[in-house]
CSV table of C-alpha atoms in Angstrom, one decimal:
chain,number,residue,atom,x,y,z
J,28,MET,CA,-0.1,0.0,0.1
J,29,LEU,CA,2.8,2.3,0.9
J,30,VAL,CA,4.5,1.6,-2.5
J,31,ILE,CA,1.2,2.5,-4.3
J,32,ALA,CA,1.0,5.7,-2.2
J,33,LEU,CA,4.5,6.9,-3.3
J,34,ILE,CA,3.8,6.0,-7.1
J,35,LEU,CA,0.4,7.7,-6.7
J,36,GLY,CA,1.8,10.8,-5.2
J,37,ALA,CA,4.3,11.2,-7.7
J,38,GLY,CA,1.9,11.0,-10.6
J,39,ILE,CA,-0.2,13.6,-8.6
J,40,GLY,CA,2.6,15.9,-8.1
J,41,ARG,CA,3.9,15.6,-11.9
J,42,LEU,CA,0.5,16.4,-13.1
J,43,PHE,CA,0.1,19.3,-10.8
J,44,SER,CA,3.4,20.7,-12.3
J,45,TRP,CA,2.1,20.0,-15.8
J,46,PHE,CA,-1.2,21.8,-15.0
J,47,ILE,CA,0.5,25.0,-13.6
J,48,GLY,CA,2.5,25.1,-16.4
J,49,VAL,CA,5.5,27.9,-17.3
J,50,ASN,CA,4.9,31.4,-16.8
J,51,TYR,CA,7.1,34.3,-17.3
J,52,SER,CA,7.2,37.1,-14.9
J,53,SER,CA,8.4,40.6,-16.0
J,54,THR,CA,9.1,43.5,-14.0
J,55,LEU,CA,9.1,47.3,-14.7
J,56,SER,CA,10.6,49.8,-12.0
J,57,TYR,CA,10.8,53.5,-12.7
J,58,ALA,CA,11.1,56.7,-10.5
J,59,ILE,CA,9.2,60.1,-10.4
J,60,GLN,CA,10.9,63.1,-10.7
J,61,ASN,CA,9.5,64.9,-7.9
J,62,ASN,CA,11.5,68.0,-8.4
J,63,ALA,CA,10.4,68.6,-11.9
J,64,THR,CA,6.6,67.9,-11.2
J,65,SER,CA,6.7,70.2,-8.1
J,66,SER,CA,8.5,72.9,-10.1
J,67,ALA,CA,5.8,72.4,-12.6
J,68,ILE,CA,3.0,72.9,-10.4
J,69,SER,CA,4.2,75.6,-8.3
J,70,SER,CA,5.1,77.6,-11.5
J,71,ALA,CA,1.5,77.1,-12.8
J,72,LEU,CA,0.0,78.0,-9.4
J,73,SER,CA,2.4,81.3,-8.8
J,74,LEU,CA,1.1,82.5,-12.5
J,75,ALA,CA,-2.5,82.0,-11.2
J,76,SER,CA,-1.7,83.7,-7.9
J,77,SER,CA,0.1,86.5,-9.2
J,78,PHE,CA,-3.2,87.9,-10.2
J,79,GLY,CA,-4.9,87.2,-7.1
J,80,ILE,CA,-6.8,84.2,-8.4
J,81,ALA,CA,-6.7,80.7,-7.5
J,82,GLY,CA,-5.3,78.4,-9.8
J,83,LYS,CA,-6.1,74.8,-11.0
J,84,THR,CA,-4.2,71.8,-9.6
J,85,THR,CA,-4.6,68.1,-10.2
J,86,GLY,CA,-3.4,67.0,-6.9
J,87,SER,CA,-0.4,65.3,-5.7
J,88,PHE,CA,1.6,63.2,-8.3
J,89,ASP,CA,3.3,61.0,-5.8
J,90,VAL,CA,4.0,57.1,-6.1
J,91,ASN,CA,0.5,56.5,-4.6
J,92,TYR,CA,-0.9,58.5,-7.7
J,93,PHE,CA,1.2,56.3,-10.3
J,94,SER,CA,0.2,52.9,-8.4
J,95,GLU,CA,-3.4,53.5,-8.6
J,96,LEU,CA,-3.0,54.9,-12.3
J,97,SER,CA,-1.2,51.7,-13.1
J,98,LYS,CA,-4.1,49.4,-12.3
J,99,SER,CA,-7.0,51.8,-13.3
J,100,SER,CA,-9.6,50.5,-15.9
J,101,LYS,CA,-8.8,53.2,-18.3
J,102,ILE,CA,-5.0,52.5,-18.6
J,103,ILE,CA,-5.3,48.8,-18.5
J,104,LYS,CA,-8.1,48.8,-21.2
J,105,GLU,CA,-6.1,51.2,-23.2
J,106,THR,CA,-3.0,49.1,-23.0
J,107,LEU,CA,-4.8,46.2,-24.3
J,108,LEU,CA,-6.2,48.0,-27.4
J,109,GLN,CA,-2.4,48.9,-28.4
J,110,LYS,CA,-1.1,47.1,-31.5
J,111,VAL,CA,2.1,45.2,-30.9
J,112,LYS,CA,4.1,42.2,-32.6
J,113,ILE,CA,4.1,38.8,-30.7
J,114,ASN,CA,5.4,35.7,-32.3
J,115,GLY,CA,5.8,37.5,-35.4
J,116,LYS,CA,2.2,38.4,-35.7
J,117,GLU,CA,1.1,42.2,-35.2
J,118,ASP,CA,-2.2,42.4,-33.4
J,119,LEU,CA,-3.9,44.3,-30.8
J,120,LEU,CA,-2.8,43.1,-27.2
J,121,ALA,CA,-6.4,42.1,-26.3
J,122,ASN,CA,-6.5,39.7,-29.4
J,123,HIS,CA,-3.1,38.1,-28.2
J,124,PHE,CA,-4.5,38.0,-24.8
J,125,TYR,CA,-7.4,35.8,-26.0
J,126,TYR,CA,-4.9,33.1,-26.9
J,127,CYS,CA,-2.2,33.8,-24.4
J,128,SER,CA,-4.7,33.2,-21.5
J,129,LYS,CA,-6.3,30.4,-23.3
J,130,PHE,CA,-9.8,32.0,-23.5
J,131,HIS,CA,-10.2,30.3,-26.9
J,132,LYS,CA,-10.3,26.9,-24.7
J,133,LYS,CA,-12.9,28.6,-22.5
J,134,TRP,CA,-15.1,29.8,-25.4
J,135,ASP,CA,-14.7,26.9,-27.6
J,136,ASP,CA,-18.2,26.3,-28.5
J,137,THR,CA,-19.0,27.2,-32.0
J,138,ASP,CA,-22.6,28.5,-31.0
J,139,ASP,CA,-21.0,30.9,-28.6
J,140,PRO,CA,-20.7,34.6,-29.7
J,141,LEU,CA,-17.3,34.6,-28.2
J,142,TYR,CA,-15.9,31.3,-30.3
J,143,GLN,CA,-12.9,32.8,-32.0
J,144,PHE,CA,-13.7,36.3,-30.7
J,145,LYS,CA,-11.6,39.2,-32.1
J,146,PHE,CA,-11.4,42.7,-31.5
J,147,LYS,CA,-11.9,45.0,-34.5
J,148,HIS,CA,-11.7,48.6,-32.8
J,149,ASN,CA,-8.6,50.1,-31.2
J,150,THR,CA,-10.2,53.0,-29.0
J,151,ILE,CA,-12.2,52.8,-25.9
J,152,LYS,CA,-14.9,55.1,-27.5
J,153,SER,CA,-15.3,52.9,-30.6
J,154,LEU,CA,-15.7,49.7,-29.0
J,155,THR,CA,-19.0,47.8,-29.5
J,156,ARG,CA,-21.2,46.8,-26.3
J,157,LEU,CA,-19.8,42.9,-26.6
J,158,GLU,CA,-16.1,44.3,-27.1
J,159,ASP,CA,-16.5,46.4,-23.9
J,160,SER,CA,-18.0,43.5,-22.0
J,161,VAL,CA,-15.1,41.4,-23.1
J,162,LEU,CA,-12.5,43.8,-22.5
J,163,THR,CA,-13.8,44.2,-18.8
J,164,VAL,CA,-13.7,40.4,-18.4
J,165,TYR,CA,-10.0,40.7,-19.7
J,166,TYR,CA,-9.3,43.7,-17.1
J,167,ASP,CA,-10.5,41.9,-14.1
J,168,TYR,CA,-8.5,38.8,-15.0
J,169,ILE,CA,-5.4,40.6,-15.4
J,170,VAL,CA,-6.0,42.6,-12.0
J,171,ASP,CA,-6.8,39.4,-10.3
J,172,LYS,CA,-4.0,37.1,-11.8
J,173,TYR,CA,-1.3,38.7,-13.6
J,174,LEU,CA,-0.5,42.3,-12.3
J,175,THR,CA,1.0,43.1,-9.1
J,176,LEU,CA,2.2,46.7,-7.9
J,177,THR,CA,4.7,47.4,-5.1
J,178,THR,CA,5.5,51.0,-4.0
J,179,ALA,CA,8.6,52.3,-2.3
J,180,GLU,CA,7.3,55.3,-0.6
J,181,ASN,CA,10.9,56.8,0.7
J,182,PHE,CA,12.9,56.2,-2.7
J,183,ALA,CA,9.8,57.2,-4.9
J,184,PHE,CA,10.0,54.0,-6.8
J,185,ASN,CA,7.2,52.0,-8.3
J,186,HIS,CA,7.3,48.3,-9.6
J,187,ILE,CA,4.9,46.9,-11.7
J,188,ASN,CA,5.1,43.1,-12.2
J,189,PHE,CA,3.3,41.2,-14.9
J,190,ILE,CA,3.0,37.4,-15.2
J,191,SER,CA,1.7,35.5,-18.0
J,192,PRO,CA,2.2,32.2,-20.2
J,193,ASN,CA,3.7,34.1,-23.0
J,194,ARG,CA,7.2,35.9,-22.5
J,195,ASP,CA,6.7,38.4,-25.4
J,196,PHE,CA,3.1,39.2,-24.2
J,197,SER,CA,4.4,40.2,-20.7
J,198,ILE,CA,7.2,42.4,-22.0
J,199,ALA,CA,5.0,44.0,-24.6
J,200,PHE,CA,2.2,44.7,-21.9
J,201,LEU,CA,4.6,46.7,-19.5
J,202,ASN,CA,6.1,48.6,-22.3
J,203,SER,CA,2.9,49.6,-23.6
J,204,GLN,CA,1.6,50.4,-20.3
J,205,ILE,CA,4.3,52.9,-19.3
J,206,GLU,CA,4.1,54.7,-22.4
J,207,LEU,CA,0.2,55.2,-21.7
J,208,ILE,CA,1.1,56.3,-18.1
J,209,HIS,CA,3.6,58.8,-19.1
J,210,LYS,CA,1.2,60.2,-21.7
J,211,HIS,CA,-1.6,60.6,-19.2
J,212,TYR,CA,0.5,62.2,-16.7
J,213,LEU,CA,1.8,64.6,-19.2
J,214,MET,CA,-1.9,65.6,-20.5
J,215,SER,CA,-2.6,66.2,-16.9
J,216,ILE,CA,0.1,68.7,-16.5
J,217,GLU,CA,-0.7,70.4,-19.8
J,218,ASN,CA,-4.4,70.5,-19.0
J,219,MET,CA,-3.6,72.4,-15.7
J,220,ASN,CA,-1.1,74.6,-17.4
J,221,ALA,CA,-3.6,75.6,-20.2
J,222,PHE,CA,-6.1,76.4,-17.3
J,223,ASN,CA,-3.9,78.9,-15.4
J,224,PHE,CA,-2.7,80.3,-18.7
J,225,ASP,CA,-6.1,80.9,-20.0
J,226,VAL,CA,-7.1,82.7,-16.5
J,227,ALA,CA,-4.0,84.7,-16.4
J,228,THR,CA,-4.4,86.0,-20.1
J,229,ARG,CA,-8.2,87.0,-19.3
J,230,ARG,CA,-6.6,88.8,-16.3
J,231,VAL,CA,-3.8,90.5,-18.3
J,232,ASP,CA,-6.5,91.6,-21.0
J,233,SER,CA,-9.1,92.9,-18.3
J,234,LEU,CA,-6.3,95.2,-16.9
J,235,ALA,CA,-5.6,96.5,-20.5
J,236,ASP,CA,-9.1,97.4,-20.9
J,237,ALA,CA,-9.1,99.1,-17.6
J,238,ILE,CA,-6.2,101.1,-18.7
J,239,ARG,CA,-7.8,102.2,-22.1
J,240,ILE,CA,-10.7,103.3,-20.2
J,241,ALA,CA,-8.6,105.3,-17.7
J,242,ASP,CA,-6.7,106.9,-20.5
J,243,SER,CA,-10.1,108.1,-21.9
J,244,LYS,CA,-11.1,109.5,-18.9
J,245,VAL,CA,-8.1,111.4,-18.2
J,246,ALA,CA,-8.1,112.9,-21.6
J,247,ARG,CA,-11.6,113.9,-21.3
J,248,LEU,CA,-10.8,115.7,-18.0
J,249,LYS,CA,-7.8,117.5,-19.2
J,250,ASP,CA,-10.0,118.9,-22.1
J,251,ASN,CA,-13.0,120.2,-19.4
J,252,SER,CA,-10.1,121.4,-16.9
J,253,ALA,CA,-7.9,123.3,-19.6
J,254,ASN,CA,-9.2,126.8,-18.6
J,255,THR,CA,-9.6,125.8,-14.9
J,256,VAL,CA,-8.0,128.2,-12.4
J,257,LYS,CA,-9.1,126.8,-8.8
J,258,GLN,CA,-7.5,123.6,-7.7
J,259,SER,CA,-10.6,122.3,-6.5
J,260,GLY,CA,-11.6,122.0,-10.0
J,261,LEU,CA,-8.8,119.6,-10.7
J,262,ILE,CA,-9.7,117.1,-7.9
J,263,ASP,CA,-11.6,114.6,-10.4
J,264,LEU,CA,-8.5,115.1,-12.9
J,265,ASN,CA,-5.7,114.0,-10.2
J,266,ASN,CA,-7.9,111.0,-9.0
J,267,ALA,CA,-8.1,109.7,-12.5
J,268,ILE,CA,-4.7,110.4,-13.2
J,269,ARG,CA,-3.5,108.6,-10.0
J,270,GLU,CA,-5.8,105.6,-10.9
J,271,GLN,CA,-4.4,105.5,-14.5
J,272,THR,CA,-0.8,105.3,-12.6
J,273,LEU,CA,-1.8,102.6,-10.4
J,274,LEU,CA,-3.3,100.6,-13.4
J,275,ASN,CA,-0.1,101.0,-15.3
J,276,ILE,CA,2.1,99.6,-12.6
J,277,GLN,CA,-0.4,96.4,-12.1
J,278,TYR,CA,-0.3,96.0,-15.7
J,279,SER,CA,3.6,96.0,-16.1
J,280,ALA,CA,3.7,93.6,-13.1
J,281,ALA,CA,1.0,91.4,-14.5
J,282,VAL,CA,2.8,91.1,-17.7
J,283,ASN,CA,6.2,90.7,-16.2
J,284,ASN,CA,4.8,87.9,-13.9
J,285,PHE,CA,3.0,85.9,-16.8
J,286,GLU,CA,5.9,85.8,-19.1
J,287,ALA,CA,8.3,84.7,-16.3
J,288,SER,CA,5.8,82.0,-15.2
J,289,LYS,CA,5.2,80.9,-18.7
J,290,THR,CA,8.7,80.4,-19.5
J,291,ALA,CA,9.2,78.2,-16.4
J,292,LEU,CA,6.3,76.2,-17.0
J,293,ILE,CA,7.4,75.4,-20.8
J,294,SER,CA,11.1,74.6,-20.0
J,295,THR,CA,10.1,72.3,-16.9
J,296,ALA,CA,9.4,68.8,-18.5
J,297,PRO,CA,8.1,66.4,-15.9
J,298,VAL,CA,9.6,63.0,-16.5
J,299,ILE,CA,8.9,59.3,-15.6
J,300,GLN,CA,12.5,57.9,-15.5
J,301,VAL,CA,12.4,53.8,-16.0
J,302,ILE,CA,14.9,52.1,-14.1
J,303,ASP,CA,14.6,48.6,-15.1
J,304,GLU,CA,12.9,47.8,-18.2
J,305,PRO,CA,10.7,44.7,-18.9
J,306,ASP,CA,13.1,43.1,-21.3
J,307,PHE,CA,15.9,42.7,-18.9
J,308,THR,CA,13.9,41.4,-15.9
J,309,VAL,CA,11.9,38.4,-17.3
J,310,GLU,CA,11.9,35.3,-15.0
J,311,VAL,CA,10.6,31.9,-15.7
J,312,LYS,CA,8.3,30.5,-13.1
J,313,TYR,CA,7.4,26.9,-13.0
J,314,PHE,CA,7.1,24.1,-10.6
J,315,ASP,CA,9.8,21.7,-11.1
J,316,PRO,CA,8.3,18.2,-12.1
J,317,ILE,CA,10.9,16.4,-10.0
J,318,VAL,CA,10.3,18.4,-7.0
J,319,ALA,CA,6.5,18.3,-7.8
J,320,SER,CA,6.8,14.3,-7.8
J,321,ILE,CA,8.7,14.0,-4.6
J,322,VAL,CA,6.6,16.5,-2.8
J,323,GLY,CA,3.6,14.7,-4.0
J,324,ALA,CA,4.8,11.4,-3.0
J,325,ILE,CA,5.8,12.3,0.4
J,326,ILE,CA,2.4,14.0,1.3
J,327,LEU,CA,0.6,11.1,-0.1
J,328,LEU,CA,2.8,8.5,1.9
J,329,VAL,CA,2.1,10.7,5.0
J,330,MET,CA,-1.5,10.2,4.6
J,331,ALA,CA,-1.2,6.8,3.9
J,332,LEU,CA,1.0,6.3,7.1
J,333,GLY,CA,-1.8,8.0,9.1
J,334,LEU,CA,-4.6,5.8,7.5
J,335,LEU,CA,-2.8,2.8,8.4
J,336,PHE,CA,-2.2,4.1,12.1
J,337,MET,CA,-5.8,5.0,12.2
J,338,MET,CA,-7.2,1.6,11.2
J,339,LYS,CA,-4.9,-0.3,13.4
J,340,LEU,CA,-5.9,2.0,16.4
J,341,PHE,CA,-9.5,1.4,15.5
J,342,SER,CA,-9.0,-2.5,15.0
J,343,SER,CA,-7.3,-2.9,18.3
């Protein structure tokens, strides 16, 4: 009986190793340039605050922001809609994923609408209802089984680990994902800057309009007071000249601040720096058949010994 347990356990272990199969783990590590980000945001806010108005901010661009962004539905779905070449075939990652994750075996009924399913659209907005539903299934599957995120708060590092049965797919997914994360990040900064530029421009224009009104008022009062002898008749003119002078000072300061802040924003390019690329961090993950056979044999042997002991105990 013990010999049978050993053979059966070894067979179960080898079968388990075959069932687990071979997976390829790839890791992408990147750092966030906090100085560049802070400089861009502070420049944008100073531009707005220099005119006495509240600027627009998109929040804190820290490692937690990028960690949440990495596993967001928007980023992962857009990543799956990127076209890459795997095994010599160029197609959307979502279509590669269909075969890579063996969905073609799960949806193998010829009457199933998902039989040999293929994405035909490559943007979120152009997806059909069925494509969007399938993409959501893929997203949940990836977040649950394939994607792992770790964050090093002290060093401002993020690590994205992706594991799948296909080496090229693991690498291509991470490369496409980091490009989309960087693009989304830069777009957020640009939108914030554009908003603050627009507000500041309107403020400068309003000052210019106020100066033109003040110039007209001063000219009109000078014409009306040309023959005035009493100083009391010049009070309105003096007030208008004083208002004109203050507006000119404000306008000059506003233009200087606007140009300085604009230059700072344009010259500051926020950057995500990739530390470890996915191509160089691939690891093969598998359960060695020999080890699995030994472990299976030991486990079943222990169970058999326990069963024999219990049978002997009850018989006695």
